[in-house]
CSV table of C-alpha atoms in Angstrom, one decimal:
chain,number,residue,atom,x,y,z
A,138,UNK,CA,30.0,76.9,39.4
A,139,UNK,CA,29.9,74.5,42.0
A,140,UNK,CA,26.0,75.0,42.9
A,141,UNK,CA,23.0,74.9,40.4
A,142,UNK,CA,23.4,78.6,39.0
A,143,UNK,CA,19.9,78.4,37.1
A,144,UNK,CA,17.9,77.9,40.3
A,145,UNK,CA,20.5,80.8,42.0
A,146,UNK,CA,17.8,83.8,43.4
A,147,UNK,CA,19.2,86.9,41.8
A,148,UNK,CA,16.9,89.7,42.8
A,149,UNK,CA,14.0,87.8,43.7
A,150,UNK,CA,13.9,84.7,41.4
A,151,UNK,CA,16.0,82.1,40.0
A,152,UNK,CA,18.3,82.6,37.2
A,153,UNK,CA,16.0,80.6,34.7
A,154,UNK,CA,13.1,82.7,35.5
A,155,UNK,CA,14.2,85.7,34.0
A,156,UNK,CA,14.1,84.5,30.2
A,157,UNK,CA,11.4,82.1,30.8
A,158,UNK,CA,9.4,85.6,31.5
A,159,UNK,CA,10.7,87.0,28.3
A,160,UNK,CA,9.4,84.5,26.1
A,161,UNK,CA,6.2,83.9,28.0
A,162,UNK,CA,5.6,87.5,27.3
A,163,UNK,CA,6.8,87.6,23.1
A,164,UNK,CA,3.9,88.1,21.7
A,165,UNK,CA,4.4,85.5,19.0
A,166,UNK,CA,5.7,82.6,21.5
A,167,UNK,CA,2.3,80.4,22.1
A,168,UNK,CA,3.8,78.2,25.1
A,169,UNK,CA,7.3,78.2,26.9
A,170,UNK,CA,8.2,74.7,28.3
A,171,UNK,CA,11.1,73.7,30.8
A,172,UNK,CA,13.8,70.9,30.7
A,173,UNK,CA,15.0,70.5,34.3
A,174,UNK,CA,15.7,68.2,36.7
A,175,UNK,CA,15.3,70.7,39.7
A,176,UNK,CA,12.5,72.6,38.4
A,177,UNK,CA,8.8,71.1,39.2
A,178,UNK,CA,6.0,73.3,39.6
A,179,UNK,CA,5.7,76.5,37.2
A,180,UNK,CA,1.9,76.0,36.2
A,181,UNK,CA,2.5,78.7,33.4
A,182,UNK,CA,5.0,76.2,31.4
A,183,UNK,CA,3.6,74.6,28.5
A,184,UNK,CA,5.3,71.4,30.0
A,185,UNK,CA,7.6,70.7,32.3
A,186,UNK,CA,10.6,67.5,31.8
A,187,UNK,CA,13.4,66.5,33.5
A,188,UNK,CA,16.4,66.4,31.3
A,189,UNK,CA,18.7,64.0,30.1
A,190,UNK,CA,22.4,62.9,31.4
A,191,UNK,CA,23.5,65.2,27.9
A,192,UNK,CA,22.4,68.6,26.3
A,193,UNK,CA,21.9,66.3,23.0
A,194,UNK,CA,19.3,64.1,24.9
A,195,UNK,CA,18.1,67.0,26.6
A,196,UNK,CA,17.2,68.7,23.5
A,197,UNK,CA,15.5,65.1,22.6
A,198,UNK,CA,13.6,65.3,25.6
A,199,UNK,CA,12.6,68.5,25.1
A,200,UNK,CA,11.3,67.9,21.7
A,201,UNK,CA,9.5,65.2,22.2
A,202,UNK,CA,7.9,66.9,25.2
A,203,UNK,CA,6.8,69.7,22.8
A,204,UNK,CA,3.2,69.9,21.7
A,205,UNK,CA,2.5,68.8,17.8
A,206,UNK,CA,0.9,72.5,17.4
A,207,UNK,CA,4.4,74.1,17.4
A,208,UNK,CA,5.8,74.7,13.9
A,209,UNK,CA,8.6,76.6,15.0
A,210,UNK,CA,10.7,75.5,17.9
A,211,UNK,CA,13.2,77.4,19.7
A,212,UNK,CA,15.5,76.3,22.5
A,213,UNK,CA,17.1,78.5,25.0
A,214,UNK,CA,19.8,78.1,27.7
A,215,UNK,CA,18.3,79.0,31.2
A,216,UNK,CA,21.7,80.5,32.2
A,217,UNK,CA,21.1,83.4,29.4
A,218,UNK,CA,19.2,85.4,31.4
A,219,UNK,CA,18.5,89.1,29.3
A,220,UNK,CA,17.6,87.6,26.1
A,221,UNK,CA,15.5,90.0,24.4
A,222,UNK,CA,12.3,89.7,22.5
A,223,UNK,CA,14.3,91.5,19.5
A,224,UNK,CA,17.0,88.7,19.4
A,225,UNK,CA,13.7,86.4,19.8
A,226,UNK,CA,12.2,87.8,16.6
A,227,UNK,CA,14.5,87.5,14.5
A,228,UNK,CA,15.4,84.1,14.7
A,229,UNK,CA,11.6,83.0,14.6
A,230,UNK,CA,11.6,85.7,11.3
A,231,UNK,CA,15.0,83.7,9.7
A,232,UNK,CA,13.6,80.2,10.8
A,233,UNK,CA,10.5,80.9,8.6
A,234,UNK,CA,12.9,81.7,6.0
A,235,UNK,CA,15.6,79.6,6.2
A,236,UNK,CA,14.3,76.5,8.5
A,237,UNK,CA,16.8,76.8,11.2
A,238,UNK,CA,18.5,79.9,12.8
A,239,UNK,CA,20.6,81.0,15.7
A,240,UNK,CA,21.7,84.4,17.0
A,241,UNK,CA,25.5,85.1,16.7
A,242,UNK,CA,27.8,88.0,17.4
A,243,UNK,CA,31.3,89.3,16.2
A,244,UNK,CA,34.5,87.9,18.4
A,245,UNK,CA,36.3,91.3,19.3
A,246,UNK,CA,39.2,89.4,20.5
A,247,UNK,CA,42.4,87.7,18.8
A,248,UNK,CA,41.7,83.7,19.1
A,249,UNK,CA,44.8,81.5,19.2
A,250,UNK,CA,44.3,77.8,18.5
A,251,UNK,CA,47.1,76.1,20.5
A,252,UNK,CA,47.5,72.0,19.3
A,253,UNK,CA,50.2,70.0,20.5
A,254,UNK,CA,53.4,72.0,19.3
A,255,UNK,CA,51.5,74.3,17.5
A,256,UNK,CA,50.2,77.6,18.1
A,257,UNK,CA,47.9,79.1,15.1
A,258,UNK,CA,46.4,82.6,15.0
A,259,UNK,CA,42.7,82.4,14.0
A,260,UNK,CA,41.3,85.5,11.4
A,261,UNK,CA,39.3,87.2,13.6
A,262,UNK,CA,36.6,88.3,10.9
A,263,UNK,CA,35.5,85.1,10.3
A,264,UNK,CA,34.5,84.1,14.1
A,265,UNK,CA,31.5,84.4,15.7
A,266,UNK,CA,29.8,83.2,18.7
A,267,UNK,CA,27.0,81.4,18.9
A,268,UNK,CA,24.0,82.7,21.3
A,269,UNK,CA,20.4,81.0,21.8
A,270,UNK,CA,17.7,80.7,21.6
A,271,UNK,CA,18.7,78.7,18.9
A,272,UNK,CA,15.1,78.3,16.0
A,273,UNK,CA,14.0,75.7,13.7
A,274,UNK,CA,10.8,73.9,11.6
A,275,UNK,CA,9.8,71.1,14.1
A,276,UNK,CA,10.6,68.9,10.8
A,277,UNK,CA,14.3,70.1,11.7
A,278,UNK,CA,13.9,69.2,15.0
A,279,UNK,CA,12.7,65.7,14.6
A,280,UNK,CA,16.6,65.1,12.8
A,281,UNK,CA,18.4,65.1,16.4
A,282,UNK,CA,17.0,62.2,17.3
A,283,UNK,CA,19.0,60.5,14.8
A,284,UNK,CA,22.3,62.9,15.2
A,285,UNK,CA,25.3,61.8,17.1
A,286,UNK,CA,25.1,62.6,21.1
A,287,UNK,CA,28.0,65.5,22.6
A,288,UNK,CA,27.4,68.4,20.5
A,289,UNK,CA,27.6,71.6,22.2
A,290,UNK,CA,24.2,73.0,20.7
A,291,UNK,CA,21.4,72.4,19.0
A,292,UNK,CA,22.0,73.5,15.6
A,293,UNK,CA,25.2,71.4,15.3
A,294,UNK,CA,23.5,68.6,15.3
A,295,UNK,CA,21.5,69.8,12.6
A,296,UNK,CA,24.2,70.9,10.8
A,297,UNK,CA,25.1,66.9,10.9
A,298,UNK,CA,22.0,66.0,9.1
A,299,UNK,CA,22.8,68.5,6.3
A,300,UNK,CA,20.4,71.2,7.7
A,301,UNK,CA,22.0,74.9,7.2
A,302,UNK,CA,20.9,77.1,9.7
A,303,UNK,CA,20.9,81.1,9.1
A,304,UNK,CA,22.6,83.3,11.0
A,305,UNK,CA,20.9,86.5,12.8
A,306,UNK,CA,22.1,89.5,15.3
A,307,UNK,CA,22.9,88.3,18.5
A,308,UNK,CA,23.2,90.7,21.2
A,309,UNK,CA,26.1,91.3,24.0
A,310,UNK,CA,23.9,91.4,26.8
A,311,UNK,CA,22.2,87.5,25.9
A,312,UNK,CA,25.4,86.3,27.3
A,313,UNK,CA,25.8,83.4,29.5
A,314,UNK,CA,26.3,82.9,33.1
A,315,UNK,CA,29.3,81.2,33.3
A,316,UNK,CA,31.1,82.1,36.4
A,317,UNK,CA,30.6,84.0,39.0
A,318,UNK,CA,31.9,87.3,37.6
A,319,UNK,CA,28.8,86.8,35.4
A,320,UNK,CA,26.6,87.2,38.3
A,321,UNK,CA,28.7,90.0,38.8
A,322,UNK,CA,27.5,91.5,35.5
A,323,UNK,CA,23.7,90.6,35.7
A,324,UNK,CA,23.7,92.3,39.2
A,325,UNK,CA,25.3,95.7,37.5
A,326,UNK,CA,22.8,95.4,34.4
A,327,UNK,CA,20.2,95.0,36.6
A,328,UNK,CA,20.9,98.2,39.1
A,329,UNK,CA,20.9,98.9,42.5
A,330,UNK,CA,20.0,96.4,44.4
A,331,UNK,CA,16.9,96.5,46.8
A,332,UNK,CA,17.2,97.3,50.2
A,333,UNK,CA,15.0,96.6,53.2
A,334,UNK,CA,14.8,96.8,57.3
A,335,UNK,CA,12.8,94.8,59.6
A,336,UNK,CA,12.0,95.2,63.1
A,337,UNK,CA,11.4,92.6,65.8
A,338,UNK,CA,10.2,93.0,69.3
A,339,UNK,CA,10.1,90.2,71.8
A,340,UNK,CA,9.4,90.2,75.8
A,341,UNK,CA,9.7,87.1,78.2
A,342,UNK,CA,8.5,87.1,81.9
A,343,UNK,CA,10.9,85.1,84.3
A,344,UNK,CA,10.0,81.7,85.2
A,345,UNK,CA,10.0,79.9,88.2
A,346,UNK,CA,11.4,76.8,86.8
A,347,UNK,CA,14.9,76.2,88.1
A,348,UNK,CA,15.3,73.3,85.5
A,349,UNK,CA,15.7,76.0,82.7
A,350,UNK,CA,18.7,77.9,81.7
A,351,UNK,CA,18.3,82.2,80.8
A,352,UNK,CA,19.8,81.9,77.2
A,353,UNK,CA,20.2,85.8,75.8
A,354,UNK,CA,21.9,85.8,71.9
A,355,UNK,CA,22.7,82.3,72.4
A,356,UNK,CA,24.8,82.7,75.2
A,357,UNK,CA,24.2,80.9,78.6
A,358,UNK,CA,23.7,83.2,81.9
A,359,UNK,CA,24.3,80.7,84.9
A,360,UNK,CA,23.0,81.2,88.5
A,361,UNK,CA,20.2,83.7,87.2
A,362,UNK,CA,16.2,82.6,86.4
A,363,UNK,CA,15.9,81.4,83.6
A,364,UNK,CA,12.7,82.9,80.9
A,365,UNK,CA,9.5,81.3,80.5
A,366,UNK,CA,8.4,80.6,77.3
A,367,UNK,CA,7.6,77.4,74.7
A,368,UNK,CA,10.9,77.1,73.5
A,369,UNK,CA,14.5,78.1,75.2
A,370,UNK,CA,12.7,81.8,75.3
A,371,UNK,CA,16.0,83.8,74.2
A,372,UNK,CA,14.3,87.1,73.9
A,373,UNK,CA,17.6,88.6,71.9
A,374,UNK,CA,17.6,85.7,69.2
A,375,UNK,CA,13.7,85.8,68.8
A,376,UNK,CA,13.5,89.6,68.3
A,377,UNK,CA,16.5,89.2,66.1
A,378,UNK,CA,14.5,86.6,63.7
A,379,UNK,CA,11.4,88.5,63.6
A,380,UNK,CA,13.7,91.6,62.6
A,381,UNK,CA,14.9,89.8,59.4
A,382,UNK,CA,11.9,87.3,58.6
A,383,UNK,CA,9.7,91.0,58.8
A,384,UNK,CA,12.9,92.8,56.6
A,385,UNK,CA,12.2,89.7,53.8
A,386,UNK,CA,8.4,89.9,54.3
A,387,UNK,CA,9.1,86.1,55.6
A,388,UNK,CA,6.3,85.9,58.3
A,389,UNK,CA,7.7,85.8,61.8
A,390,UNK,CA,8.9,83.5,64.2
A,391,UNK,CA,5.5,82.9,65.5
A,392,UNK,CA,4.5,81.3,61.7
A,393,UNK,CA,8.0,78.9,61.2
A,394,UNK,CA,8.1,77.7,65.2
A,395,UNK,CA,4.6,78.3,67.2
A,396,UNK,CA,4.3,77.4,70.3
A,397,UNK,CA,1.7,74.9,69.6
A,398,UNK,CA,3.8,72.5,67.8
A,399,UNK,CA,5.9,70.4,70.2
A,400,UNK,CA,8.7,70.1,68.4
A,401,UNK,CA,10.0,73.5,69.5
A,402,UNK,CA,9.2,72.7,73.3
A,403,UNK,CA,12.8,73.7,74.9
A,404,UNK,CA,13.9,73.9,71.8
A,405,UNK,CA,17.7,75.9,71.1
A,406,UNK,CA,17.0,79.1,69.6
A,407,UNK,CA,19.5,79.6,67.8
A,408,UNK,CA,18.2,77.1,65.9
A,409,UNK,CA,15.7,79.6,64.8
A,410,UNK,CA,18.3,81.8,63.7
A,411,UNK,CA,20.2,79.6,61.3
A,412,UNK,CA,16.8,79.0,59.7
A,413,UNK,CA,15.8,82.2,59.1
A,414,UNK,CA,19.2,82.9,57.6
A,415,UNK,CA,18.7,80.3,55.3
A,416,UNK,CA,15.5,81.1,54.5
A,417,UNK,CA,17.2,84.7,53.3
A,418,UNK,CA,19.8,83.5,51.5
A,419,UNK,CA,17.6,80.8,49.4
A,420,UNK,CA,15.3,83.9,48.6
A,421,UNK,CA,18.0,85.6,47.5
A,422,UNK,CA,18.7,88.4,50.2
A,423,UNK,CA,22.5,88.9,52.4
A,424,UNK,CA,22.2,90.1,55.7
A,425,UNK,CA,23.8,94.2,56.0
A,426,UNK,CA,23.5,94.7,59.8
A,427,UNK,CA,21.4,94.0,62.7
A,428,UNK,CA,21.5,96.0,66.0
A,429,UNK,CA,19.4,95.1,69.1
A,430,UNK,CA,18.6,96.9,71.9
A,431,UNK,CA,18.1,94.8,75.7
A,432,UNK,CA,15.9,96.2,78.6
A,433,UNK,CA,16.5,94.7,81.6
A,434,UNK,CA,17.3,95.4,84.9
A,435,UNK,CA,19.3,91.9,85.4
A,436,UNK,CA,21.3,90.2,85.0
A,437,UNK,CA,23.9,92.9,83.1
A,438,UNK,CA,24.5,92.0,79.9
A,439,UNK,CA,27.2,94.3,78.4
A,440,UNK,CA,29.7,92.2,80.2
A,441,UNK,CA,29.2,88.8,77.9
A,442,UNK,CA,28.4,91.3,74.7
A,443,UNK,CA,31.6,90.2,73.0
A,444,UNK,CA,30.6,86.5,73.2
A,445,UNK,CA,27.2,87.2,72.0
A,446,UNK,CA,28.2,89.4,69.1
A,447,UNK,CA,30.4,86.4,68.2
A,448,UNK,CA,27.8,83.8,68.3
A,449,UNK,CA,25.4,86.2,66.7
A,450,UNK,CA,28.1,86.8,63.7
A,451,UNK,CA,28.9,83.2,63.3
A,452,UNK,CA,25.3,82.3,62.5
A,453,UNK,CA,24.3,85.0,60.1
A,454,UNK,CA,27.6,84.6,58.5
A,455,UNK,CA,28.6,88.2,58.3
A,456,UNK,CA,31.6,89.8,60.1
A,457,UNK,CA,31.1,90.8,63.6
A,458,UNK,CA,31.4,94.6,63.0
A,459,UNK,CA,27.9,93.8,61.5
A,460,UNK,CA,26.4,93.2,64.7
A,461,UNK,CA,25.6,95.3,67.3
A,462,UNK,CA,24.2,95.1,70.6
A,463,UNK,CA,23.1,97.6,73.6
A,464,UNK,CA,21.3,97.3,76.7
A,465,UNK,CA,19.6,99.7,79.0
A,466,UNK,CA,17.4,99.3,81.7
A,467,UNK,CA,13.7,100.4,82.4
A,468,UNK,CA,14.4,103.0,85.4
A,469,UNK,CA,12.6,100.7,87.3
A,470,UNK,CA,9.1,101.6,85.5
A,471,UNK,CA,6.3,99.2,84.8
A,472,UNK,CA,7.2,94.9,84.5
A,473,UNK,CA,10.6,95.2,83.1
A,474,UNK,CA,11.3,97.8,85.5
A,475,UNK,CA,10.5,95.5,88.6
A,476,UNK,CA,13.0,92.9,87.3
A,477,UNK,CA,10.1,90.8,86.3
A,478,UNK,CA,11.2,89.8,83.1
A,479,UNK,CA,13.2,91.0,79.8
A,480,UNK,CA,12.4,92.8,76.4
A,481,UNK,CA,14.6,92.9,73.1
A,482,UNK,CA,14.7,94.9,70.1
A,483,UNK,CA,16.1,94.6,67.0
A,484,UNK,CA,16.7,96.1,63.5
A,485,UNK,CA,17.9,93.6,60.1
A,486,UNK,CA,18.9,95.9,57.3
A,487,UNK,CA,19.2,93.4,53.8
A,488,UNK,CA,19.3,93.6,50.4
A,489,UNK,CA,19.1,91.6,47.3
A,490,UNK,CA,22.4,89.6,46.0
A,491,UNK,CA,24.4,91.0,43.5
């Protein structure tokens, strides 16, 4: 995949969380540990391991992490996301009869084996493929420490010590994240995605301080006074962030940067920006659209719009036609309106991946 797909947000929470849930909640599952080398802190696993450099020692690892009072161990892959407590039951039912057990469905499409020179149609009817969670007696279990490392799951190596495992129901929707038209899938099963819109207000008086520069969406406005505030005081980019840290229920800017820590004294922000965007995406949310409305009575700031919808596009990573920008003055009426300072608005529509 390129990136670590079980830890990938989809809707909320990472990939792995979704069948760690379903076995937490089986009613016949006593404790659901995790083998991981990214994963630290779930206080509802029964343990939690790093794995090893091989799915053979991590299914060693995982054993041996396993508490003595489980008779019957099962092992699931964390990209297998909508396992369901059916497919669960039934291998724990053919495990207590059989001693080892794994779900399988029928292969619906014609298999050819090509070998050097050789190209060998494979009867269909006697295919299957193999699903987890994948069952056995811990007495099983305790034989892959002696089976040969590489196999590609748990029951093969079994199958090595002379263990024969029985077969159960599998089901087409316990299917594995493989690629990303597999996230592709999960998003559909799932439905619609959630949706959501923040909004973000922000308001800067002028300073007096020739030193600083009037920043507005990133964008520098020369020979005007600059804004007053803790960091670079860009009243566009800070109603902008508060719009989609509010949208994601995220906090707002005032939480990530206050303006009692000085390590956002004149600080850039845009910086704040390519935060809060990252802060989205690892939570699982893309950005729709934002749209931000300017009052000001100076300096004008339609004229530089097209460089500020660029630099406001680049950041979020979204296509400029997603950005929007307007600005109106205050008729003259109250602070604003006596040119002694600038407001912003702005809306963040978002929704979930996939």
């Amino acid at each position: 995949m390129g990136f670590d797909k079980v830890n990938y947000v989809v809707r909320g929470k990472p990939l792995w969380r979704y069948s760690f849930d379903t076995f937490l909640s089986h009613p016949e599952v006593d404790g659901v540990g995790l083998v991981s080398n990214t994963v630290t802190d779930v206080p509802e696993a029964a343990f939690v391991v790093p794995g090893g450099t091989s799915r053979t020692e991590s299914s060693r690892v995982g054993f041996a992490a396993s508490p003595e009072w489980a008779d019957i161990i099962l092992v699931h892959d964390g990209a297998r996301p909508l396992v369901s407590h059916q497919v669960i039951t039934d291998v724990i039912r053919a495990v207590e009869l059989s001693g080892a057990a794994s779900p399988v469905i029928p292969v619906n499409d014609t298999i050819k084996q090509v070998t050097t020179g050789n190209i060998q149609t494979l009867t269909r009817a006697d295919l299957f493929a193999t699903q987890t969670p994948q069952g056995a007696l811990r007495e099983h279990f305790q034989t892959i420490s002696t089976s040969p490392m590489g196999a590609t799951d748990d029951l093969a190596l079994m199958e090595a010590n002379g263990i024969r495992p029985a077969l159960t129901q599998g089901d087409k929707l316990n299917f594995k994240v493989t690629t990303m038209d597999d996230f592709l899938k999960l998003g559909a099963l799932l439905g619609h995605p959630e949706t959501r819109t923040g909004l973000g207000y922000d308001i800067h008086s002028f300073s007096t301080d020739s030193s600083r520069q009037l920043m507005l969406g990133g964008v520098h406005f020369p020979a005007h006074p600059a804004l007053d505030g803790h960091s670079d005081a860009d009243v566009v980019i800070h109603a902008l962030v508060d719009a989609l840290l509010g949208a994601a229920s995220l906090g707002d800017i005032g939480v990530h940067f206050p303006n009692s820590d000085p390590r956002w004294k004149d600080a850039p922000s845009i910086d704040f920006l390519l935060f809060s965007r990252e802060l989205l995406a690892n939570g699982g949310w893309e950005i729709v659209n934002v749209d931000i409305a300017v009052v000001a009575e100076t300096p004008k700031i339609m004229v530089r719009s097209s460089e500020i919808l660029q630099i406001l596009a680049e950041s979020l990573q979204i296509d400029v036609s997603r950005v929007s920008i307007k600005a109106t003055t205050n008729e003259r009426l109250g602070a604003i309106g006596r040119s002694e300072g600038i407001a912003a608005f702005a809306t963040a529509t978002i929704r979930q991946r996939f």
